Coordinates of C-alpha atoms in Angstrom, one line a residue:
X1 CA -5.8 27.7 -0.8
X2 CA -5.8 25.2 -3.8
X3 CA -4.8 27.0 -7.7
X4 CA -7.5 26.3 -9.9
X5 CA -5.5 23.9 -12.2
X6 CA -4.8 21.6 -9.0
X7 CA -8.5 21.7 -8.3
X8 CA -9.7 21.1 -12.0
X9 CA -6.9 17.8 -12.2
X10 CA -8.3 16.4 -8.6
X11 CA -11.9 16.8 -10.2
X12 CA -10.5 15.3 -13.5
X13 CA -9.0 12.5 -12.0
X14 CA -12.0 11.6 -9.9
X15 CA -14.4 11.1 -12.8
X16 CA -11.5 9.1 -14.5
X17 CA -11.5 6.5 -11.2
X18 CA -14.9 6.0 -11.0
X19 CA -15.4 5.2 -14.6
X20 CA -12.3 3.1 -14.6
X21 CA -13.5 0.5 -11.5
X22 CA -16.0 -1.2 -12.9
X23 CA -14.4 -1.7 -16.3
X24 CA -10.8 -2.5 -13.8
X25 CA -13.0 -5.1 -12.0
X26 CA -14.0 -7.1 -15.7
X27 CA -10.3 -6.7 -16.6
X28 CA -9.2 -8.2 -13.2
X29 CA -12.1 -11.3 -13.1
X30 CA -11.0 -11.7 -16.5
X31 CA -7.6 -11.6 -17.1
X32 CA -7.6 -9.2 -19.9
X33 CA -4.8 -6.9 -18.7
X34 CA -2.1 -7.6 -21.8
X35 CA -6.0 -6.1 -23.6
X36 CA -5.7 -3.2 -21.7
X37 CA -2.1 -2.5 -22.8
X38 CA -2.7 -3.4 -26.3
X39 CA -5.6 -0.5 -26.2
X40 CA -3.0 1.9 -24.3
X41 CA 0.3 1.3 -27.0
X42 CA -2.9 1.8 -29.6
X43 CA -3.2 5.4 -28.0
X44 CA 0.2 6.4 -29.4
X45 CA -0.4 5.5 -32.7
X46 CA -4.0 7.4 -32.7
X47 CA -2.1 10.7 -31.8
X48 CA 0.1 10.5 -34.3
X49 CA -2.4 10.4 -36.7
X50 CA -4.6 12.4 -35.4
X51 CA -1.5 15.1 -35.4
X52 CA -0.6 14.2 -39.1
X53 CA -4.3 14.2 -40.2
X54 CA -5.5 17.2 -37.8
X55 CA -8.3 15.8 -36.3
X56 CA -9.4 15.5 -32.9
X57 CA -7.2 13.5 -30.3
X58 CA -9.6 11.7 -28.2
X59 CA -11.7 10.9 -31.1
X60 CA -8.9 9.6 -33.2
X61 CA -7.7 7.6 -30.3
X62 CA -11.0 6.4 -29.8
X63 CA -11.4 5.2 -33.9
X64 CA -7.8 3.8 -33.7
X65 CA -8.8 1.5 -30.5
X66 CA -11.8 0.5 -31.8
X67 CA -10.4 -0.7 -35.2
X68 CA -7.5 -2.1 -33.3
X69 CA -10.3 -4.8 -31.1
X70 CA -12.1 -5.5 -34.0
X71 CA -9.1 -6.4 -35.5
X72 CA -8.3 -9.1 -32.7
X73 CA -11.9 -10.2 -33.0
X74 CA -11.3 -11.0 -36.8
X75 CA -7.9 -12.5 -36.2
X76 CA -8.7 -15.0 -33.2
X77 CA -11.4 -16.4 -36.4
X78 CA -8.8 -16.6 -39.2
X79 CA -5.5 -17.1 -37.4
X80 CA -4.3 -20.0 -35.9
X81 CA -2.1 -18.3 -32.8
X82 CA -3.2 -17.5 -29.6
X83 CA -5.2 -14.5 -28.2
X84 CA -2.0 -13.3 -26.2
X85 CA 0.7 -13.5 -29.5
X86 CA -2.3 -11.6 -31.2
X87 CA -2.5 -9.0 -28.4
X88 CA 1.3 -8.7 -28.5
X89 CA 1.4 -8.5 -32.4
X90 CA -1.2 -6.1 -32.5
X91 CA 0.0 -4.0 -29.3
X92 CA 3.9 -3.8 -30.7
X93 CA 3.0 -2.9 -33.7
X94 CA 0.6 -0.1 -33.4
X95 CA 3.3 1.4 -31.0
X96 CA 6.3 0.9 -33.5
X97 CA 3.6 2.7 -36.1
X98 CA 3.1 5.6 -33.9
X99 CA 6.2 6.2 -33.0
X100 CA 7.4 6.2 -36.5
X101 CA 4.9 8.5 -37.9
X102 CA 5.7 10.8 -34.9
X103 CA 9.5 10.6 -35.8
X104 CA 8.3 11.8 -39.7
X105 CA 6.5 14.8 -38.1
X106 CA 9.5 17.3 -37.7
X107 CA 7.3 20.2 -38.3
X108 CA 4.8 19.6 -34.9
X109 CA 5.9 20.3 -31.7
X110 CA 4.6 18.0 -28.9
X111 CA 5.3 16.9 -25.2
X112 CA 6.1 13.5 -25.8
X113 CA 6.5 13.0 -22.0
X114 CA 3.1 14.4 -21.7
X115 CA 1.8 12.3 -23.9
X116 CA 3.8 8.9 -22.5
X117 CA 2.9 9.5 -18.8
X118 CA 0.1 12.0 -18.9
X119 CA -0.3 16.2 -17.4
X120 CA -3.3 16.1 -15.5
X121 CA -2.4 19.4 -14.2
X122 CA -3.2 20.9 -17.9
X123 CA -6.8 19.6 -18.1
X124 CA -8.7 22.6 -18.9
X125 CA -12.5 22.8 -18.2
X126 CA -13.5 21.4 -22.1
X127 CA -11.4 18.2 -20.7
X128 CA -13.2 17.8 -17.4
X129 CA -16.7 17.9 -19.6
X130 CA -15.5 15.3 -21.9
X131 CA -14.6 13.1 -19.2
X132 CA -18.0 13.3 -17.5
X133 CA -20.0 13.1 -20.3
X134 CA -17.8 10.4 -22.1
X135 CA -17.6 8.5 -18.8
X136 CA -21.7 8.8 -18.4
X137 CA -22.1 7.5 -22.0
X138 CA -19.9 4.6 -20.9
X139 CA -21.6 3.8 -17.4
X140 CA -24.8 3.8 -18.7
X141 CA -23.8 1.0 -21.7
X142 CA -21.9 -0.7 -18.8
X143 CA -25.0 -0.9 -16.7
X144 CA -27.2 -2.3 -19.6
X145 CA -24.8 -4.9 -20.5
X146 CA -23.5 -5.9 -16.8
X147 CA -25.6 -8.7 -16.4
X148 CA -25.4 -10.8 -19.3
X149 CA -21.3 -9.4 -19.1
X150 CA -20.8 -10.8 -15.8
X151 CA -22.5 -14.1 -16.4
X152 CA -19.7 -14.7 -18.7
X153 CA -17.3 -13.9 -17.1
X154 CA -18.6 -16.8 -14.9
X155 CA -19.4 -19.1 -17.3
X156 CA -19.5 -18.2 -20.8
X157 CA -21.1 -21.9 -22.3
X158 CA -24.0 -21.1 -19.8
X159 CA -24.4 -17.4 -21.0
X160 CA -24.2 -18.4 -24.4
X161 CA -27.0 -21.2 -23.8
X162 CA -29.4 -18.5 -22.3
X163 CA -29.2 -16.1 -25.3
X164 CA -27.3 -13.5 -23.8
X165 CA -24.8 -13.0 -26.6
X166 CA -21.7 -12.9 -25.0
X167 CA -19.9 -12.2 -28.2
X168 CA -22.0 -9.1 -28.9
X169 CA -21.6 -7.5 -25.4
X170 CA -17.7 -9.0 -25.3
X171 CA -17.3 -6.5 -28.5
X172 CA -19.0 -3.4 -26.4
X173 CA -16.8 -4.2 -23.6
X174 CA -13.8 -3.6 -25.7
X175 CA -15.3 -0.5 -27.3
X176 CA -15.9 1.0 -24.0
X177 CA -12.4 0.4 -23.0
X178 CA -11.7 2.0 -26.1
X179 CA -13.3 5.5 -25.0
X180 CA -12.1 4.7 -21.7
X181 CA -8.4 5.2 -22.7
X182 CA -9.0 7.7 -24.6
X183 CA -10.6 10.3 -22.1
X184 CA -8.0 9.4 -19.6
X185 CA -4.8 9.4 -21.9
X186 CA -4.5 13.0 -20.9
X187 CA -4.3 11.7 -16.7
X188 CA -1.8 9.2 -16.6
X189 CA -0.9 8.7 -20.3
X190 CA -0.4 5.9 -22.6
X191 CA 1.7 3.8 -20.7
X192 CA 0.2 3.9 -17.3
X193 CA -3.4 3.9 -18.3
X194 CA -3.7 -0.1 -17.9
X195 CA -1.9 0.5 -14.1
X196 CA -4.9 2.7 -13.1
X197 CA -7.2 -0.3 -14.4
X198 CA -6.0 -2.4 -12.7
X199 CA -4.5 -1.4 -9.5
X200 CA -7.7 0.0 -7.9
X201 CA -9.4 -3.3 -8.9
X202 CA -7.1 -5.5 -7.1
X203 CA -6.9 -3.3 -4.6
X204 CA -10.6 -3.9 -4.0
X205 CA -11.0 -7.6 -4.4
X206 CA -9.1 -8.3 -1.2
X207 CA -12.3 -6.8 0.4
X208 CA -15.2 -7.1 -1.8
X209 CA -17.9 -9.4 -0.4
X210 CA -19.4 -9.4 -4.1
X211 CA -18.8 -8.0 -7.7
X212 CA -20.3 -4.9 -7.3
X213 CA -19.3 -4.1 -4.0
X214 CA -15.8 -4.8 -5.6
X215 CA -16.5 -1.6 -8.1
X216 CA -17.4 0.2 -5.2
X217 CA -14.2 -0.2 -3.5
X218 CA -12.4 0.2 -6.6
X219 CA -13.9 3.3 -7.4
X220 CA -13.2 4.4 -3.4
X221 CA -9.5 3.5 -4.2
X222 CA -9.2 5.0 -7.7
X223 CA -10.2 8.7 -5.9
X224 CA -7.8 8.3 -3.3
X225 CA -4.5 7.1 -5.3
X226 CA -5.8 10.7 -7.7
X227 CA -5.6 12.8 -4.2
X228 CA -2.7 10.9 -2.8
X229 CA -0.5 11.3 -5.7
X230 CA -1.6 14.6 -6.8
X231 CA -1.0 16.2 -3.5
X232 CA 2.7 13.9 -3.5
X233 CA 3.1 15.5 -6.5
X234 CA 2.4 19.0 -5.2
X235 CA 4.7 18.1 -1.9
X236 CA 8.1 16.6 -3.8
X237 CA 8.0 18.0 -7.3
X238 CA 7.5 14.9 -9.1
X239 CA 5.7 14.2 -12.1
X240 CA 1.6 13.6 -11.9
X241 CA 0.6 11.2 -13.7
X242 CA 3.4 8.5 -11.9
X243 CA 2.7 9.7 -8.7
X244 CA -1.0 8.6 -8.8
X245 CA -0.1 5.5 -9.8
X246 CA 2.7 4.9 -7.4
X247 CA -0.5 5.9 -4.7
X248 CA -2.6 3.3 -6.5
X249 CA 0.4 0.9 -6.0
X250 CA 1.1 1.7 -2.4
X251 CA -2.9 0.6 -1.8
X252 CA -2.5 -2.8 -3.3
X253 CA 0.6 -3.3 -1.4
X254 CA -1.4 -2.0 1.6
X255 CA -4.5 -3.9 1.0
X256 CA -2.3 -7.3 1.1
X257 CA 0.2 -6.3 4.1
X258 CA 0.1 -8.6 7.4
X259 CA -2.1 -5.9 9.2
X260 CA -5.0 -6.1 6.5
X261 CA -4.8 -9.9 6.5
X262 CA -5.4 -9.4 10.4
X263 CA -8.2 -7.0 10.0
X264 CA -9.7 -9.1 7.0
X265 CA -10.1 -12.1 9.4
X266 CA -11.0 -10.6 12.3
X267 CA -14.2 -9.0 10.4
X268 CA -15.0 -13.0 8.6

């Protein structure tokens, strides 16, 4: 018989799959993964403020990684260096930030390892509502831009030339990430919240016979790197939040093994 905790982070960790693949499968198609670690070393600094300020964490997080995309939107008009220096100026900086302002705050008492690599097994029931109802929010906006979204991603001049307004729903893309990261900091934490991105995601593209098939089978393989690791974590006493990922990891490397190749061509 499962303890409640276990069953609450397997429930948890499910709703933070399936509303990671299809935002995964954009990052994968394209390219944006130094994005999604930008967003994730933006995390830290929103929990040190939030700690210093005393205001919600996801929210904070949330405001911090909103600002922190709007802020590479402004700077790819006005400076003359490359998206990826901006990403890595903007990601190594709000890091150094937050773990300064954490290193001022002798008075709170935190898990930093919690924080750096998540505790699923602590979500509590207010968690596991937040994560739903964030990651309904976030589906729903997804759906209405996935379209126009996709078609840039295919080709953004012909997007652009049928009024779809790629720069508009490029912005809510980020913004979703945003919310994204912040309702699953708590699963896998800061620094492995890009790895459950994109792991699932590439997982699926060996297999996808289309785009949203590939969120499909993304979302199948988010769920089972959650049970996988969780219950590896249960078996050899080692931390949560790397185990699932190390599952997620074991599926790619799976997914591109000699015996999938096999099966792959035997079913074209």
């Amino acid at each position: 018989m499962l303890d409640d905790f276990f069953i609450r982070a397997l429930v948890a960790g499910t709703g933070v799959a399936i509303v990671a693949a299809p935002l995964g499968c954009v990052v994968v198609w394209r390219r944006l993964a130094y994005f999604g670690d930008t967003l994730s070393h933006a995390a830290l600094l929103g929990v040190a403020l939030a700690l210093l300020l005393e205001l919600n964490i996801t929210l904070t997080v949330f405001a911090v990684g909103a600002t922190v995309a709007l802020s590479l939107i402004r700077l790819q008009r006005l400076a003359t260096l490359s998206s990826d220096a901006l990403l890595g100026l903007l990601s190594h900086s709000a890091l150094a930030i937050g773990l300064v302002v954490l290193a001022f705050m002798s008075w709170v008492r935190f898990d930093l390892s919690g924080l750096l690599f998540g505790d699923i097994l602590a979500v509590s029931m207010t968690d596991i509502l937040a994560i739903y109802a964030g990651g309904a929010v976030v589906l729903l906006i997804l759906l209405g831009i996935w379209r126009p979204l996709f078609a840039a991603t295919v080709n953004r001049e012909l997007a652009d030339a049928e009024g779809m307004r790629a720069d508009r729903n490029d912005l809510i893309f980020m913004l979703l990430m945003a919310v994204v990261i912040a309702i699953a900091m708590k699963i896998v934490g800061v620094l492995l919240i890009t790895a459950m991105l994109l792991l699932p995601a590439a997982t699926a593209r060996r297999f996808a016979s289309g785009p949203e098939v590939m969120v499909v089978l993304a979302a199948i393989a988010g769920t089972l790197a959650v049970i996988a690791g969780l219950f590896g974590s249960l078996q050899w006493d080692t931390p949560s939040g790397p185990s699932i990922v190390v599952a997620a990891l074991l599926l790619f490397l799976l997914s591109i093994s000699p015996v999938s190749s096999a099966l792959k061509r035997r079913q074209e």
